[in-house]
Amino acid sequence: MFPSRFRYEAPTSVEEAIALLGANDDAKVLAGGQSLIPMMKLRFASPALLVDINNIPDLGYHRADADGSFRIGALCRHADLEKSSVLAEHQPLLAAAAPLVADPIVRTRGTFVGSVCHADPQGDWAACMVALGGSIIAQGPNGKRAVEVKDFVSGPFTTVLDRDELAIEAVVPNAQGTRTGGYLKLERRVGDFATAAVAVALDMSGGVVKNAGIGLVGVGAQTINAEEAAQALIGTSLDEASVDKAAELAAAASSPRGDHRGSADYKRHIISTFVTRIIANVQRSEMQVA
Amino acid sequence: MALDEVKIGGLGASRRRVEDNRFIRGKGNYVDDVVLPGMLHMEILRSPLAHARIKSIDTSAAYAIPGVRMVMTGEMMAARNLAWMPTLSYDTQAVLATDKVRFQGQEVCAVIADDPYIARDGVEAIVVDYEPLPPIVNPTQAMADDAVLIRDDKVNQSNNVIFDWEVGDREGTDRAFAEADVVSEIDLHYPRSHPSPIEACGSIADYDRSTSKLTVYMTSQAPHIVRAAVSMVAEIPEHMIRIIAPDLGGGFGNKVPVYPGYVISILASILLEKPVKWIEDKTGNLISTGFGRDVYLKGKVAMRKDGKILGVRMDTVSDHGAFFSDAQPSKFKIGLIHSAFACYDIPTAYLTNRGVYTNKAPGGVAYRCSFRVTEAMFFQERMVQAAADDLGMDQAEFRRINLVKDDDFPKRTPFGFLTDSGQYEKCLQIGLDAIDYDTFQEQKAEAAKRGRLLGLGISTMTEPLGAGNSREYDILGIKMFDSAELRVHMTGKAILRTGAKTQGQGHETTWAQIVAHELGIPAEDIVVEEGDTDTAPFGMGTYASRSTPVAGAAVSMVSRKIRAKARKIAAHLLEVSDEDIEWELGRFYVRGAQDRGVTIQECAMAAYSNVPDGMEPGLENNAYYDPPNLTWPFACYISTVEIDPLTGVWDVIRMVAVDDCGVRINPMIVEGQIMGGLTEAYAMANMQFITFDEDGNCIGSNYMDYLLPTAWETPGFELHEVVTPCPHHPIGAKGIGECATVGGPAAFVNAVMDALKDIGVRNIDMPLLPDRVYEAIQTGQDVSGHPPVKNH
């Protein structure tokens, strides 16, 4: 690859990285590089400075904390999550999505937090985090702040991160009851951007939905938080009418564009089909457990 | 005692590929691996617009960048009469645009700089002022009365039609249709696709003024043709040109044409007196180099009620892009498209073809096929399925009725080819048995209970491979024979060189096996070299499955010449006359006294140390082989698919392939070729196409949009074989590299159509992307026509 000329720094602490970002107008953070490097190759992105955070220790973790929250460090790779038993135990939606992110090669290098920060409307993880009500922890010169992912992504490929802030962690809040859910993605080929994908998170207790979230991928200018659709499920026992209602509202919340992956109508149809299928899958596995 | 042929790596040995030894160690030597002292780097500025007049080009900012040595423009090329070059189809193609750009991605300028980064910086600094013109992206637009003229550079070109061509018996076919009980009609499009080898194109031109010699390292499947073409275009004497095609990272037809990048790098090297390297990036490769297919069909089949086909009519329109540069050597305008229906007994047929210009990249290369036979066989098998369905007849039975019978050979095809052998019905039956054809309806009913649609598709075809005989095939007048040169050293080891050029086919392995078969020299004792025009004998290169039929035959023939000389040496050593010498693999012996013999290695030593009086020393020779006919492999591909009607996603349940490629030199390599071909067939049916939006923007300019299947999607394949030796090939082999790519797509598409026929859908044009399948299911209508891209 032959990108434009750029400067490269590899800090060994978060503070150092933040200082570099603050001191340079046109700096980009390099974590897994699976989106940034191809864009630099094509010269769609020509940052003056790359701040490579891979030498910062202790950012590769993911763990379930005692308070019930789930935390993913800035250098945790997709492949780490795909292979993780702790993820499978605590976060079924994320576990369902992990093997569907990009392709196996990208997954060995790309990072969860990097994917959310890239804010591509085609990103899988941002939609999952929206469904789960998750947040990004951003650290700047004046300390840390938490931003919910639904507010973190401010538009296509843009976030509310300040220039001198580094996203250091993603946090998924604790479950209200038993957490379940699923992720379905229609792609023409592994590694293709999704034609459409749906993330459904459900917290269940006594057969009733205590909390729900639905995130949509590839059907709008940014990740879509199908809030009304999720509301239609809360308090229900996932009866057919409620599920149909949610599926319909999710499709209505999407605003797809027709392209070579399919027409807008087709994509809306896939959204509602996938909402229904994910919930049916959840119910089927509940029945198997019972 | 005769050697065990398989043990010495002869015919039938699934010998491991010797070339893989270096490839899997990263020790291959591709054009981009070649580094010459003082080498400069070239990058091409490509047109962002599909159709526009060039008002001005400002290169000053590029020249201002330190390290930029030259910015080549069309004007500079024109000053040396090189702005346009001849194509292999007797048209002209712009090297660097002077007047207009005619497709998105067309070469406009080239920057030569100290390193490839600076070359790209230079390209970004060039300012071109374009006046946009209306783009034409399909034949309908091209043929419209008010269509803007794309090729206003050509005298006597008043519209966008390149040619009209016809073949067959028009009146006879009309009569057949008049007499038919049933006429089946179907309109199809074989979409534009791209060979997309892993390695894109590139060259390093090295002109040495002190010796007047031009050496070019080049990604070429046909280096000798390039030498001839460069000699003619650049007016450099042929002996002063050396083309070296080192290891190639795939070709698939993409590396047959001569591309502007090669020509510009050559001129730049001459002007700058430095080696100039041009390495195309993947986007450049996808948007500007030889595409495949892009042909439309209106097909009609005339039948009797009992299923007998009486006649076939095919009216086709081919979209060639901005320049007619199809790389094909036949006398026929649209390659071998009229090989359609060669495996069927059709009394009469008629085909028309109109070629048109559009504002799309030129090419029309034989992407893993023998010059448009892929379109021919796809159209044929889709027409056959539609005809069987229209007749309400079982698709296997319909084929059985119409296939050419084993004892009908030699058989003239409806469009005039001569097929010579085959066991078509046997292949079909093996395929049907393998796929459990008789129980399929039960499986279908079972799946319906789960809400899934099942379909079974068949594709049977024979295709003409191995261009060609010199009567009908040439490139720029050069006949399509091929060659081999064999030198046996005194210790019985050997070097073999041919005029072909391997690019993944495994020639280094299989050619040695042919020599081993003919001479009994173990394959591991033979080194194979190709691709360097200073050392290899003249040949026409590797494409269109022609290597085994032509160069492979030459390898046999040169080995036999060597054996004939060795026989004389053996007689001398054994002190008997020639007539008393018998041959068994690896050894001559005295008739009636089998223990009195000499090995081929002993003969080789004698050739350099103890030749009979009057005999020229040494043991080397060459052979030029002009095949008497094409070879006609046959194949039957059967696929079953399951469709999810709520998403339109379809999965292949099984894919059975029965291939008859005659004698198999290396069965493992043959199977690898078939699996690779089936993968590309699946890609075509399922996901792969290059299309354009209405502005002429290429959708498919990178591997996010132009989809190649991975191991993840690619279904499993079940391979079977029938062996009908080719009657005229020295070892009975036929071409095989492309059969599955050619015959495979129709099997997948027919399977999906079989699943949908009950709801009234007869056609979805490839690729059968889920949204198109879903649309067909929802509407009960065909989804056909121009590629379905609406970006608004």
Short mmCIF file of N, CA, C and O in Angstrom, two decimals, chain B residues 378-412:
data_model
loop_
_atom_site.label_atom_id
_atom_site.label_comp_id
_atom_site.label_asym_id
_atom_site.label_seq_id
_atom_site.Cartn_x
_atom_site.Cartn_y
_atom_site.Cartn_z
N PHE B 378 -23.94 -21.56 -21.00
CA PHE B 378 -24.93 -21.08 -20.04
C PHE B 378 -26.27 -20.85 -20.75
O PHE B 378 -27.33 -21.30 -20.29
N PHE B 379 -26.21 -20.16 -21.87
CA PHE B 379 -27.44 -19.91 -22.63
C PHE B 379 -28.09 -21.24 -23.03
O PHE B 379 -29.30 -21.44 -22.87
N GLN B 380 -27.26 -22.14 -23.54
CA GLN B 380 -27.76 -23.45 -23.98
C GLN B 380 -28.51 -24.15 -22.84
O GLN B 380 -29.65 -24.61 -23.01
N GLU B 381 -27.87 -24.23 -21.68
CA GLU B 381 -28.47 -25.03 -20.61
C GLU B 381 -29.66 -24.34 -19.95
O GLU B 381 -30.56 -24.99 -19.44
N ARG B 382 -29.68 -23.02 -19.99
CA ARG B 382 -30.87 -22.32 -19.49
C ARG B 382 -32.01 -22.51 -20.49
O ARG B 382 -33.17 -22.69 -20.11
N MET B 383 -31.68 -22.45 -21.78
CA MET B 383 -32.71 -22.67 -22.81
C MET B 383 -33.25 -24.09 -22.71
O MET B 383 -34.46 -24.32 -22.87
N VAL B 384 -32.37 -25.05 -22.48
CA VAL B 384 -32.79 -26.44 -22.40
C VAL B 384 -33.73 -26.65 -21.21
O VAL B 384 -34.77 -27.30 -21.31
N GLN B 385 -33.36 -26.05 -20.06
CA GLN B 385 -34.23 -26.23 -18.90
C GLN B 385 -35.60 -25.58 -19.14
O GLN B 385 -36.65 -26.16 -18.86
N ALA B 386 -35.58 -24.35 -19.70
CA ALA B 386 -36.85 -23.67 -19.95
C ALA B 386 -37.69 -24.48 -20.93
O ALA B 386 -38.91 -24.59 -20.78
N ALA B 387 -37.03 -25.06 -21.93
CA ALA B 387 -37.75 -25.84 -22.94
C ALA B 387 -38.38 -27.07 -22.31
O ALA B 387 -39.56 -27.39 -22.58
N ALA B 388 -37.63 -27.76 -21.45
CA ALA B 388 -38.17 -28.95 -20.78
C ALA B 388 -39.38 -28.56 -19.92
O ALA B 388 -40.40 -29.24 -19.91
N ASP B 389 -39.23 -27.45 -19.20
CA ASP B 389 -40.33 -27.00 -18.34
C ASP B 389 -41.55 -26.61 -19.17
O ASP B 389 -42.69 -26.92 -18.81
N ASP B 390 -41.31 -25.90 -20.28
CA ASP B 390 -42.44 -25.47 -21.11
C ASP B 390 -43.17 -26.67 -21.71
O ASP B 390 -44.38 -26.63 -21.93
N LEU B 391 -42.39 -27.73 -21.94
CA LEU B 391 -42.98 -28.94 -22.50
C LEU B 391 -43.63 -29.79 -21.42
O LEU B 391 -44.37 -30.73 -21.70
N GLY B 392 -43.28 -29.48 -20.16
CA GLY B 392 -43.76 -30.28 -19.04
C GLY B 392 -43.08 -31.63 -18.98
O GLY B 392 -43.64 -32.61 -18.51
N MET B 393 -41.86 -31.67 -19.46
CA MET B 393 -41.13 -32.95 -19.51
C MET B 393 -40.03 -32.96 -18.45
O MET B 393 -39.44 -31.93 -18.14
N ASP B 394 -39.76 -34.13 -17.92
CA ASP B 394 -38.67 -34.31 -16.96
C ASP B 394 -37.35 -33.82 -17.59
O ASP B 394 -37.03 -34.18 -18.72
N GLN B 395 -36.61 -33.02 -16.83
CA GLN B 395 -35.42 -32.36 -17.42
C GLN B 395 -34.31 -33.35 -17.79
O GLN B 395 -33.58 -33.12 -18.76
N ALA B 396 -34.20 -34.45 -17.04
CA ALA B 396 -33.18 -35.45 -17.38
C ALA B 396 -33.60 -36.21 -18.64
O ALA B 396 -32.79 -36.44 -19.55
N GLU B 397 -34.87 -36.55 -18.71
CA GLU B 397 -35.38 -37.28 -19.87
C GLU B 397 -35.26 -36.43 -21.14
O GLU B 397 -34.88 -36.91 -22.20
N PHE B 398 -35.57 -35.13 -20.99
CA PHE B 398 -35.48 -34.22 -22.13
C PHE B 398 -34.04 -34.19 -22.68
O PHE B 398 -33.82 -34.21 -23.89
N ARG B 399 -33.08 -34.18 -21.76
CA ARG B 399 -31.68 -34.19 -22.21
C ARG B 399 -31.35 -35.52 -22.88
O ARG B 399 -30.68 -35.56 -23.92
N ARG B 400 -31.79 -36.60 -22.25
CA ARG B 400 -31.49 -37.92 -22.81
C ARG B 400 -31.98 -38.04 -24.26
O ARG B 400 -31.30 -38.56 -25.13
N ILE B 401 -33.17 -37.51 -24.51
CA ILE B 401 -33.75 -37.59 -25.86
C ILE B 401 -32.89 -36.84 -26.86
O ILE B 401 -32.71 -37.27 -28.00
N ASN B 402 -32.30 -35.73 -26.41
CA ASN B 402 -31.64 -34.84 -27.38
C ASN B 402 -30.12 -34.94 -27.42
O ASN B 402 -29.49 -34.42 -28.34
N LEU B 403 -29.50 -35.58 -26.43
CA LEU B 403 -28.04 -35.70 -26.44
C LEU B 403 -27.57 -36.52 -27.63
O LEU B 403 -28.24 -37.47 -28.05
N VAL B 404 -26.40 -36.19 -28.14
CA VAL B 404 -25.78 -36.97 -29.19
C VAL B 404 -25.42 -38.35 -28.63
O VAL B 404 -24.89 -38.46 -27.52
N LYS B 405 -25.72 -39.41 -29.40
CA LYS B 405 -25.48 -40.78 -28.94
C LYS B 405 -24.03 -41.19 -29.20
O LYS B 405 -23.40 -40.68 -30.14
N ASP B 406 -23.55 -42.14 -28.42
CA ASP B 406 -22.13 -42.53 -28.48
C ASP B 406 -21.68 -42.95 -29.87
O ASP B 406 -20.54 -42.70 -30.27
N ASP B 407 -22.55 -43.62 -30.63
CA ASP B 407 -22.09 -44.11 -31.93
C ASP B 407 -22.41 -43.15 -33.08
O ASP B 407 -22.32 -43.51 -34.24
N ASP B 408 -22.78 -41.90 -32.72
CA ASP B 408 -23.03 -40.90 -33.78
C ASP B 408 -21.78 -40.11 -34.17
O ASP B 408 -21.83 -39.26 -35.05
N PHE B 409 -20.66 -40.40 -33.46
CA PHE B 409 -19.45 -39.61 -33.76
C PHE B 409 -18.73 -40.17 -34.97
O PHE B 409 -18.78 -41.36 -35.22
N PRO B 410 -17.98 -39.34 -35.73
CA PRO B 410 -17.89 -37.88 -35.56
C PRO B 410 -19.19 -37.20 -35.95
O PRO B 410 -19.88 -37.65 -36.87
N LYS B 411 -19.50 -36.11 -35.25
CA LYS B 411 -20.80 -35.47 -35.39
C LYS B 411 -20.60 -33.97 -35.64
O LYS B 411 -19.88 -33.31 -34.89
N ARG B 412 -21.23 -33.48 -36.66
CA ARG B 412 -21.18 -32.05 -36.98
C ARG B 412 -22.18 -31.34 -36.06
O ARG B 412 -23.33 -31.77 -35.94
#
